[in-house]
Short mmCIF file of C-alpha atoms in Angstrom, two decimals:
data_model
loop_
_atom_site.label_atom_id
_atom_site.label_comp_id
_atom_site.label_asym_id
_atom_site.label_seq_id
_atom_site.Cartn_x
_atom_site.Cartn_y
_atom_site.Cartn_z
CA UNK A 244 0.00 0.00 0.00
CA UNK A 245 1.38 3.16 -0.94
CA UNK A 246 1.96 5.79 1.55
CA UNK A 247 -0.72 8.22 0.41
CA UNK A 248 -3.67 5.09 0.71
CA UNK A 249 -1.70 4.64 4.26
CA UNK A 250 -2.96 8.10 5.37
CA UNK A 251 -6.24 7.89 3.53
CA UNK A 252 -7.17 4.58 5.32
CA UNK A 253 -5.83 6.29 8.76
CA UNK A 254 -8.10 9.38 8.26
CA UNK A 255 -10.70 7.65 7.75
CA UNK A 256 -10.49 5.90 11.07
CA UNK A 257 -9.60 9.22 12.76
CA UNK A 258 -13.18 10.92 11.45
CA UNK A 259 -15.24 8.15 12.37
CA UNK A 260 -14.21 7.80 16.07
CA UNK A 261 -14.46 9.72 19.31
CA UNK A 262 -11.72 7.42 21.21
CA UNK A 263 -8.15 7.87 19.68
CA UNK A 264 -5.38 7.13 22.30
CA UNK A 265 -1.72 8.16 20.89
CA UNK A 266 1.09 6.39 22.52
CA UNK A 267 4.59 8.72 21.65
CA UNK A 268 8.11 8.32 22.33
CA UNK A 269 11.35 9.89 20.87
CA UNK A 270 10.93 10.37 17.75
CA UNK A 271 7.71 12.55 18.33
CA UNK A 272 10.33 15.16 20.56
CA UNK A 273 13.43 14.91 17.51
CA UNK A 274 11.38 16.42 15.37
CA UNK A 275 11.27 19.44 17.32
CA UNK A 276 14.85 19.34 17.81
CA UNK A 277 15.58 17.82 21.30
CA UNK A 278 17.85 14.90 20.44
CA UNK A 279 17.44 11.53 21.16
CA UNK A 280 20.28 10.53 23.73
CA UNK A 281 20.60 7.19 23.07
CA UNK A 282 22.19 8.45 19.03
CA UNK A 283 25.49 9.06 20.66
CA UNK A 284 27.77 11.34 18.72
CA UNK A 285 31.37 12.09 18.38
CA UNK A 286 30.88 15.13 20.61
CA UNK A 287 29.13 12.99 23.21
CA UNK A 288 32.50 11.17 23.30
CA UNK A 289 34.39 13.79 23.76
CA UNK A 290 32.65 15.54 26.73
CA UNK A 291 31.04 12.53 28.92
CA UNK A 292 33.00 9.31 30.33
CA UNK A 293 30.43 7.36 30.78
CA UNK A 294 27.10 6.41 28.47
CA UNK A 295 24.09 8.58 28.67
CA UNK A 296 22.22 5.16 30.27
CA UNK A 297 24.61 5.09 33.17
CA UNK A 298 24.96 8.83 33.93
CA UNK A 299 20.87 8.67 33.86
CA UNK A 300 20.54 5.82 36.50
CA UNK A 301 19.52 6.78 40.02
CA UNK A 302 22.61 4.89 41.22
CA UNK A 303 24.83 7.56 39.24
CA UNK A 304 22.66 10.42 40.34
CA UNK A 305 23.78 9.31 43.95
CA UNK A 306 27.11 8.87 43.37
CA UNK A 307 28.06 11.48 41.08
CA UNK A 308 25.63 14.44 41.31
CA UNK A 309 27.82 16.92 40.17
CA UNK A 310 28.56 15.30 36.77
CA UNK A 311 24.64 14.02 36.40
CA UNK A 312 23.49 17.52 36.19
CA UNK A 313 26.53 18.99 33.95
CA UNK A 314 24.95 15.99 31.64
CA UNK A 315 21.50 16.76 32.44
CA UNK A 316 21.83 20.88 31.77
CA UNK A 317 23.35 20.29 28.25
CA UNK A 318 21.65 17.44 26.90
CA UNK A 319 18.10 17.32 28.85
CA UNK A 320 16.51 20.61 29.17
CA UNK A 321 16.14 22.07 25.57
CA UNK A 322 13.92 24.77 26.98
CA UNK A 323 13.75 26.35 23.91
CA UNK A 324 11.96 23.81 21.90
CA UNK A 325 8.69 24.03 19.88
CA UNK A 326 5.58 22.23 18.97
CA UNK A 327 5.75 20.25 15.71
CA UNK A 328 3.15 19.27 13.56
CA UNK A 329 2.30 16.13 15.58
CA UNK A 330 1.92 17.74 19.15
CA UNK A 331 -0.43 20.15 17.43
CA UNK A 332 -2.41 17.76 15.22
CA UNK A 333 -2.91 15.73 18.64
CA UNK A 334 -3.75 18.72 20.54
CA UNK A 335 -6.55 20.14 18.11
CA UNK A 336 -8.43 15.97 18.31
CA UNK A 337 -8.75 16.29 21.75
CA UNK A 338 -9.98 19.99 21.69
CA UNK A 339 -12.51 18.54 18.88
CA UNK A 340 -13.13 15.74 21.42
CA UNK A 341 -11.63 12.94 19.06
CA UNK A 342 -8.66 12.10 21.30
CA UNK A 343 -9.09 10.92 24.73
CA UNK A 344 -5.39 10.89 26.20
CA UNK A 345 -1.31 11.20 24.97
CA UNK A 346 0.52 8.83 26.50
CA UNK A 347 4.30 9.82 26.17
CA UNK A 348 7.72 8.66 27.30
CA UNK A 349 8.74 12.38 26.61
CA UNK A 350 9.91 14.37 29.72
CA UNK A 351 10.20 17.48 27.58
CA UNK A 352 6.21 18.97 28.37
CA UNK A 353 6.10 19.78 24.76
CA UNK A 354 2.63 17.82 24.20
CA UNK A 355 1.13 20.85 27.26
CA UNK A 356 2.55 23.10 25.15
CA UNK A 357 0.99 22.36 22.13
CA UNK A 358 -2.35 22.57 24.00
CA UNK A 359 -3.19 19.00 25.17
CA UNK A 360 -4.54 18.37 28.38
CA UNK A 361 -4.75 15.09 29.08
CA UNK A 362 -1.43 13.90 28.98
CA UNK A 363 0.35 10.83 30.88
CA UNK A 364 4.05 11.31 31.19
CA UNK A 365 5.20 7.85 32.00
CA UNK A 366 8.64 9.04 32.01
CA UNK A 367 7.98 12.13 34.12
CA UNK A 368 8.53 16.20 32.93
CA UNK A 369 12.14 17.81 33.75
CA UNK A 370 9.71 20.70 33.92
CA UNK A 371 8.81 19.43 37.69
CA UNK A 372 11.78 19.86 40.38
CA UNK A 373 11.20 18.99 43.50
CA UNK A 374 13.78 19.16 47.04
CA UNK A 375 13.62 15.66 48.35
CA UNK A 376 13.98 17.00 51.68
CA UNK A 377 11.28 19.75 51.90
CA UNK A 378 9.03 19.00 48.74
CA UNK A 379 9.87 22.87 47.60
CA UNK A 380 8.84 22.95 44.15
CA UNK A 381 11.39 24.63 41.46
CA UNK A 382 11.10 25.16 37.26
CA UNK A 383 13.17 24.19 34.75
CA UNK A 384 14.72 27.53 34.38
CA UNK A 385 15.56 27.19 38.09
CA UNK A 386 17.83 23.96 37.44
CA UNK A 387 19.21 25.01 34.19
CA UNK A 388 20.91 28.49 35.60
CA UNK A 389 21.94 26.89 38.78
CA UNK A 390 25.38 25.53 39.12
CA UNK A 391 27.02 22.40 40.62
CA UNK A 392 24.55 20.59 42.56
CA UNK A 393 20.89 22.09 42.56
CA UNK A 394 20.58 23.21 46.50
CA UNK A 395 16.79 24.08 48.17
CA UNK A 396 16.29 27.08 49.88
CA UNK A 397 16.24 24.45 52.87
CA UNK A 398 19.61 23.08 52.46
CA UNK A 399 18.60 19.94 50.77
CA UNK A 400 19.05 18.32 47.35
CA UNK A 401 16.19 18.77 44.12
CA UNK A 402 16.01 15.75 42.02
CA UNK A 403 14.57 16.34 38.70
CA UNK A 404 10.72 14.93 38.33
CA UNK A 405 11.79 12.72 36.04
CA UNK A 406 12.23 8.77 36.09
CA UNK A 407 15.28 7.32 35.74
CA UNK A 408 16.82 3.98 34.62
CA UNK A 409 16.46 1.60 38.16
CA UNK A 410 13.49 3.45 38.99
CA UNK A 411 9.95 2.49 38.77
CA UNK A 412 7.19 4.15 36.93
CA UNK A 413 5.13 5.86 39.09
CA UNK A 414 2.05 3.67 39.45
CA UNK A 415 -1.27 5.61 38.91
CA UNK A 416 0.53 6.88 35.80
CA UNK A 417 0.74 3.69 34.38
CA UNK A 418 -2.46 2.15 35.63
CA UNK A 419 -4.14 5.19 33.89
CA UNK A 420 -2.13 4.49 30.56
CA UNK A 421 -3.63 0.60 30.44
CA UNK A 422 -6.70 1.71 31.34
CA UNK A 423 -7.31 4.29 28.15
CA UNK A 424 -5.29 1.69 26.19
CA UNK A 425 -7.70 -0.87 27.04
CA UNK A 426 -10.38 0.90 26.07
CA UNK A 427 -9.21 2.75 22.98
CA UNK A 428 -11.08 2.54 19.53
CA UNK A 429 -7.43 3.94 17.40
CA UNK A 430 -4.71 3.57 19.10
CA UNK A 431 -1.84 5.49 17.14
CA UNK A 432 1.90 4.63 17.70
CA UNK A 433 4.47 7.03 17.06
CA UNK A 434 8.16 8.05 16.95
CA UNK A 435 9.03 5.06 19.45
CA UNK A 436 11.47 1.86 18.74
CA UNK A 437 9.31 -0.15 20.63
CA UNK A 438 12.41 -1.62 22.24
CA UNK A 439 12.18 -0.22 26.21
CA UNK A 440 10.36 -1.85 28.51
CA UNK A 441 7.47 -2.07 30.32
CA UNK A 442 6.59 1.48 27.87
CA UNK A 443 6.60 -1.47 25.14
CA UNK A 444 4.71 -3.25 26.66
CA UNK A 445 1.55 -1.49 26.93
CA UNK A 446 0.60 -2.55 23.47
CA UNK A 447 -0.58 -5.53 24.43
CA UNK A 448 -3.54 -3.41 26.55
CA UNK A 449 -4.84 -2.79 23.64
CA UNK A 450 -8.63 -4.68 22.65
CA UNK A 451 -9.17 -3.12 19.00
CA UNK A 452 -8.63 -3.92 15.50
CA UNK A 453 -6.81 -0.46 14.72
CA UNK A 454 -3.37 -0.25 15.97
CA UNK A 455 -1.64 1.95 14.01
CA UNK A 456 2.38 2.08 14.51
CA UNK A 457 3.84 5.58 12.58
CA UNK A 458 7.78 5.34 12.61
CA UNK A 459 10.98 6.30 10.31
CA UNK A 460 11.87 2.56 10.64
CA UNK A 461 10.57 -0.80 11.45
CA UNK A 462 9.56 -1.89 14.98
CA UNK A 463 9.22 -5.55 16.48
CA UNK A 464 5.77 -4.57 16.46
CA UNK A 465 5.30 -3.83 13.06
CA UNK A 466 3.71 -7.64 12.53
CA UNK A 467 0.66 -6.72 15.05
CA UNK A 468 -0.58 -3.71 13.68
CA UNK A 469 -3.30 -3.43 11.34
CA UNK A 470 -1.71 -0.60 9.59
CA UNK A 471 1.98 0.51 9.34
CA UNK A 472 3.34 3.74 8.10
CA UNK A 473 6.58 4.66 8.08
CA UNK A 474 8.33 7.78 7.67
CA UNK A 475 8.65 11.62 9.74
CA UNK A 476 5.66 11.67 12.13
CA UNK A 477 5.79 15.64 11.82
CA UNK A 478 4.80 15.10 8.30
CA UNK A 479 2.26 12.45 8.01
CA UNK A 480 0.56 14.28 10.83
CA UNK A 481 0.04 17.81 8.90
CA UNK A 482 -1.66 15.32 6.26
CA UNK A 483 -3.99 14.17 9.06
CA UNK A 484 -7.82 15.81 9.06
#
């Protein structure tokens, strides 16, 4: 099927429902320009001794605070990123009532930026700081201009709202994410490998007979879904009614 009868077929099942669930991970955030750290580059090499998987485990964010946050300020919090076509697109169905939740891996808020409401960050927002002695709350902007080690008002530490590897997911989070899963009529796929787990893993949640995986390349999942199109999500999305 060529592309074009790809995005007819899905816009067809996007007017005649009132229960689209999208399910997002990377790839929907790249396309506005925040990179992907598990692409290392040559410049990664250079700066950083260790992978970005170990310096974003909570074991290394006890250890080594100081050089988790000069990772985390240069390659996290891309504060000045935008909306793309996608976050929009998803933001105007549930404004029209078509789309009942986002459920992201994206810690980058860009999905509340665009506009959408409901939206379940399984990953958590580095837009949320909090002291983990006090509960203080503090903003991005807060983190980002600080130096060192982030100190409270209080004299304790502020860990990023965000989860990382060795953590759990927090648990209503995910219990919300099977739930509108479960129930979903379309449940759209996008700009996600499919490989991490348990995000991966909520697929199988799903009850209906129009999964729809969107991705620049194949998936393991690609087999399941009743329709498969690959290529940017930023552009198949401004094609999208």
């Amino acid at each position: 099927m060529a592309q074009s009868e790809q995005i007819a077929q899905l816009n067809e099942w996007i007017k005649s429902t009132d229960n689209i669930v999208f399910f997002g991970g990377a790839g929907v955030s790249t396309e506005s320009g925040i990179p992907d750290f598990r692409s290392v580059d040559g410049l990664y090499n250079q700066q950083y001794d260790y992978p970005p998987e170990t310096i974003l485990s909570h074991t290394f964010y006890r250890r080594n605070p100081a050089e988790f946050y000069r990772f985390y300020r240069a390659k996290m919090l891309c504060l000045d990123a935008k909306p793309n076509a996608a976050h929009l697109k998803l933001a105007q169905w549930e404004q029209e009532g078509k789309l009942k939740a986002v459920v992201t891996q994206n810690i980058d808020g860009l999905h509340q930026a665009a506009g959408s409401k409901v939206v379940l960050e399984l990953h958590g927002s580095v837009l949320r700081n909090y002291c983990e002695s006090c509960g203080k709350y503090y903003d991005a902007e807060f983190i980002l201009h600080s130096e060192g080690v982030p100190a409270c008002s209080c004299g304790g530490g502020i860990k990023p709202d965000v989860v990382l590897y060795e953590e759990g997911l927090n648990q209503k989070t995910l219990s919300d994410a099977i739930r509108c899963i479960s129930e979903a009529d379309v449940l759209i796929v996008g700009g996600t490998s499919l490989a991490v787990y348990p995000a991966a893993g909520l697929l199988d949640y799903y009850n209906g007979n129009k999964l729809v995986l969107v991705n620049k390349t194949p998936t393991p999942r690609d087999s399941i879904a009743d329709l498969v199109v690959q290529g940017s999500i930023g552009e198949i999305f401004s094609q999208l009614s």
